[in-house]
Amino acid sequence: KWFYSNVCHVCKKENNNDLISCAECDMISYCSDEHKQLHNEKHREICGYLKEYIKSHMGNETGVDHVTWINSRLQFLNSIKKRLSRKLEPYEEQMILFAKSCFSCHQQIHLENCRRCYSINYCVVHAQEFKIQHESRCNELLFGMNLDILYLNTCPLKNRFLNFWQSNPIEDMETFINQYVRANATLTKEIKSWEVKCYLYSDYVSGPLTLFYAMRDANLLHFLNISPPKCIIHIVVSTYHDIEYLAAWELLSHLLCPAIKILKIVLIGQELTQKVGSILLCCNCINKELKVKYEFCPKLYCDYMKCQTYEQPSVVVGF
C-alpha cells in the first residue's frame, strides 16, 4: 500500500540495493523477477500511461530546482488521473509524487541512496551535501518506513482494544499503550522506551480517543449523546488514511451513553470513493445491539450538505 523507491514493492525488502526496476516505466522496483511478475497484473495498466507521459516529457534527467520539480510532479499526477479509468491507489500517487531523484537537484539518473533508511537519494555532485544534511533525519525516516512496513504485516488492530471501557478511564496515551498493547505490562505513566508497534497502535486509536477526551474536558460530551438512538460524526477532509483506521471508531461506541444504539461515521473527502457499510463489532457491542455504520463521500463538505444522504451531525471534526 505504501511506496518506497528503494525497496521491493511487494515484500518491502531492500535486497542489498540490488533491485529490478520495471523495464517499461522505471518507476517501481522489485527484489526478484518472481515479485515483479506477482505485481505485474496490477501495474500493467498504469505502466503504459506512465511510459507514454515520460517519453513525451523527457528533460528532467539533468536536474531542476525544487519548485519546478514539485510542479512537474503535480502535472504528471493530474495527467495520469485524467487518463486512467479508475482512481489511483495511494501507492500509485506516491510513486509519481515521490519518484526517485536527487534530494537537492532532483536529477533522476546516476543516483545513490542512504543504505540505512533507504529513503533519500543523491547524485555525485551533492554527495557531500547529503552527508551533512541527512544524518539528523535518517533515524526519523527509518522509523517512518518501519511503521509502514509493520502496519502491512500486522493483524487487524481492532482486536487489541475489545475490552476498552469508560469505567476504567485512560487519561494518557502511555497508560493506554501499557494496558492495551503491552501484554502483562504493569500500569505506569513512565515509559522509558516504546517499541515501534506502540507508535502504530497509538496512531490507530488517536482519532476516537482524541475526540472523546477533548469533548469531555471541554464539557461538551452531551453533544455526542444529544439525539438518541443515533450519534453521527462527520470527519471532514478525510483521506485513505482515515479509511485504514475506520474500525478504531468502535472504541467510541464503548464510551457513549446506553441510549445510543447507532454510531455513524461519515468520512467526507475528495480522495474517497462513495461507499456505505457497517463495522464488525466485538461481542459486547453485539450483545448490546449496538451498530457502527460508515459512509464515504467524495465531495467537499459544502457539497455533501446538499446530498440526500446528509444527516444533521452530532459533531463535525477534522484531524
Short mmCIF file of N, CA and C in Angstrom, two decimals, residues 3-23 26-33 35-36 100 113-115 118 121 145:
data_model
loop_
_atom_site.label_atom_id
_atom_site.label_comp_id
_atom_site.label_asym_id
_atom_site.label_seq_id
_atom_site.Cartn_x
_atom_site.Cartn_y
_atom_site.Cartn_z
N PHE A 3 4.50 3.30 -0.95
CA PHE A 3 5.56 3.26 -1.96
C PHE A 3 6.86 3.80 -1.41
N TYR A 4 7.92 3.03 -1.60
CA TYR A 4 9.28 3.48 -1.33
C TYR A 4 10.12 3.11 -2.55
N SER A 5 10.82 4.07 -3.09
CA SER A 5 11.50 3.84 -4.37
C SER A 5 12.67 2.88 -4.27
N ASN A 6 13.23 2.70 -3.07
CA ASN A 6 14.45 1.90 -2.93
C ASN A 6 14.24 0.56 -2.22
N VAL A 7 13.00 0.10 -2.17
CA VAL A 7 12.72 -1.24 -1.63
C VAL A 7 11.78 -1.96 -2.58
N CYS A 8 11.74 -3.27 -2.47
CA CYS A 8 10.83 -4.07 -3.30
C CYS A 8 9.39 -3.69 -2.97
N HIS A 9 8.60 -3.43 -3.99
CA HIS A 9 7.23 -3.00 -3.73
C HIS A 9 6.38 -4.11 -3.12
N VAL A 10 6.73 -5.36 -3.37
CA VAL A 10 5.92 -6.48 -2.89
C VAL A 10 6.26 -6.84 -1.45
N CYS A 11 7.54 -7.04 -1.15
CA CYS A 11 7.92 -7.52 0.19
C CYS A 11 8.56 -6.44 1.05
N LYS A 12 8.83 -5.26 0.48
CA LYS A 12 9.41 -4.12 1.19
C LYS A 12 10.83 -4.37 1.69
N LYS A 13 11.55 -5.28 1.04
CA LYS A 13 12.94 -5.53 1.40
C LYS A 13 13.86 -4.77 0.45
N GLU A 14 15.00 -4.32 0.99
CA GLU A 14 15.92 -3.53 0.17
C GLU A 14 16.81 -4.41 -0.70
N ASN A 15 16.96 -5.69 -0.34
CA ASN A 15 17.72 -6.66 -1.15
C ASN A 15 19.14 -6.17 -1.45
N ASN A 16 19.77 -5.58 -0.44
CA ASN A 16 21.15 -5.08 -0.59
C ASN A 16 21.29 -4.12 -1.77
N ASN A 17 20.23 -3.37 -2.00
CA ASN A 17 20.21 -2.36 -3.07
C ASN A 17 20.28 -2.98 -4.47
N ASP A 18 20.03 -4.27 -4.56
CA ASP A 18 20.06 -4.96 -5.85
C ASP A 18 18.63 -5.22 -6.29
N LEU A 19 17.99 -4.20 -6.85
CA LEU A 19 16.59 -4.28 -7.22
C LEU A 19 16.41 -4.28 -8.73
N ILE A 20 15.27 -4.81 -9.15
CA ILE A 20 14.92 -4.86 -10.57
C ILE A 20 13.83 -3.83 -10.82
N SER A 21 14.12 -2.84 -11.63
CA SER A 21 13.12 -1.82 -11.95
C SER A 21 12.22 -2.29 -13.07
N CYS A 22 11.02 -1.74 -13.11
CA CYS A 22 10.12 -2.02 -14.23
C CYS A 22 10.81 -1.56 -15.51
N ALA A 23 10.93 -2.44 -16.48
CA ALA A 23 11.65 -2.13 -17.71
C ALA A 23 10.92 -1.11 -18.57
N ASP A 26 10.21 2.33 -15.35
CA ASP A 26 11.37 2.56 -14.49
C ASP A 26 11.00 3.35 -13.23
N MET A 27 9.77 3.19 -12.75
CA MET A 27 9.33 3.97 -11.59
C MET A 27 9.05 3.13 -10.36
N ILE A 28 9.13 1.81 -10.48
CA ILE A 28 8.85 0.93 -9.36
C ILE A 28 9.80 -0.25 -9.43
N SER A 29 10.19 -0.78 -8.27
CA SER A 29 11.25 -1.80 -8.24
C SER A 29 10.82 -3.03 -7.45
N TYR A 30 11.55 -4.12 -7.72
CA TYR A 30 11.26 -5.41 -7.09
C TYR A 30 12.57 -6.12 -6.76
N CYS A 31 12.50 -7.02 -5.80
CA CYS A 31 13.70 -7.74 -5.39
C CYS A 31 13.99 -8.94 -6.28
N SER A 32 13.00 -9.38 -7.05
CA SER A 32 13.18 -10.57 -7.88
C SER A 32 12.19 -10.55 -9.04
N ASP A 33 12.47 -11.37 -10.03
CA ASP A 33 11.53 -11.50 -11.16
C ASP A 33 10.20 -12.07 -10.69
N HIS A 35 8.64 -11.50 -7.80
CA HIS A 35 7.81 -10.44 -7.23
C HIS A 35 7.39 -9.44 -8.30
N LYS A 36 8.24 -9.24 -9.28
CA LYS A 36 7.87 -8.36 -10.40
C LYS A 36 6.67 -8.94 -11.14
N LYS A 100 12.02 8.58 -7.54
CA LYS A 100 13.44 8.61 -7.18
C LYS A 100 14.14 9.79 -7.88
N ASN A 113 21.77 6.00 -2.78
CA ASN A 113 20.80 6.24 -1.72
C ASN A 113 21.38 5.89 -0.37
N CYS A 114 20.73 6.38 0.67
CA CYS A 114 21.16 6.07 2.03
C CYS A 114 20.97 4.58 2.27
N ARG A 115 22.03 3.89 2.68
CA ARG A 115 21.97 2.44 2.89
C ARG A 115 21.43 2.08 4.27
N TYR A 118 17.14 4.08 3.40
CA TYR A 118 16.68 3.82 2.03
C TYR A 118 15.59 4.79 1.58
N ASN A 121 17.74 9.87 -1.88
CA ASN A 121 18.66 9.65 -2.98
C ASN A 121 19.50 10.91 -3.22
N MET A 145 9.48 4.43 7.86
CA MET A 145 9.37 3.28 6.96
C MET A 145 9.06 2.01 7.73
#
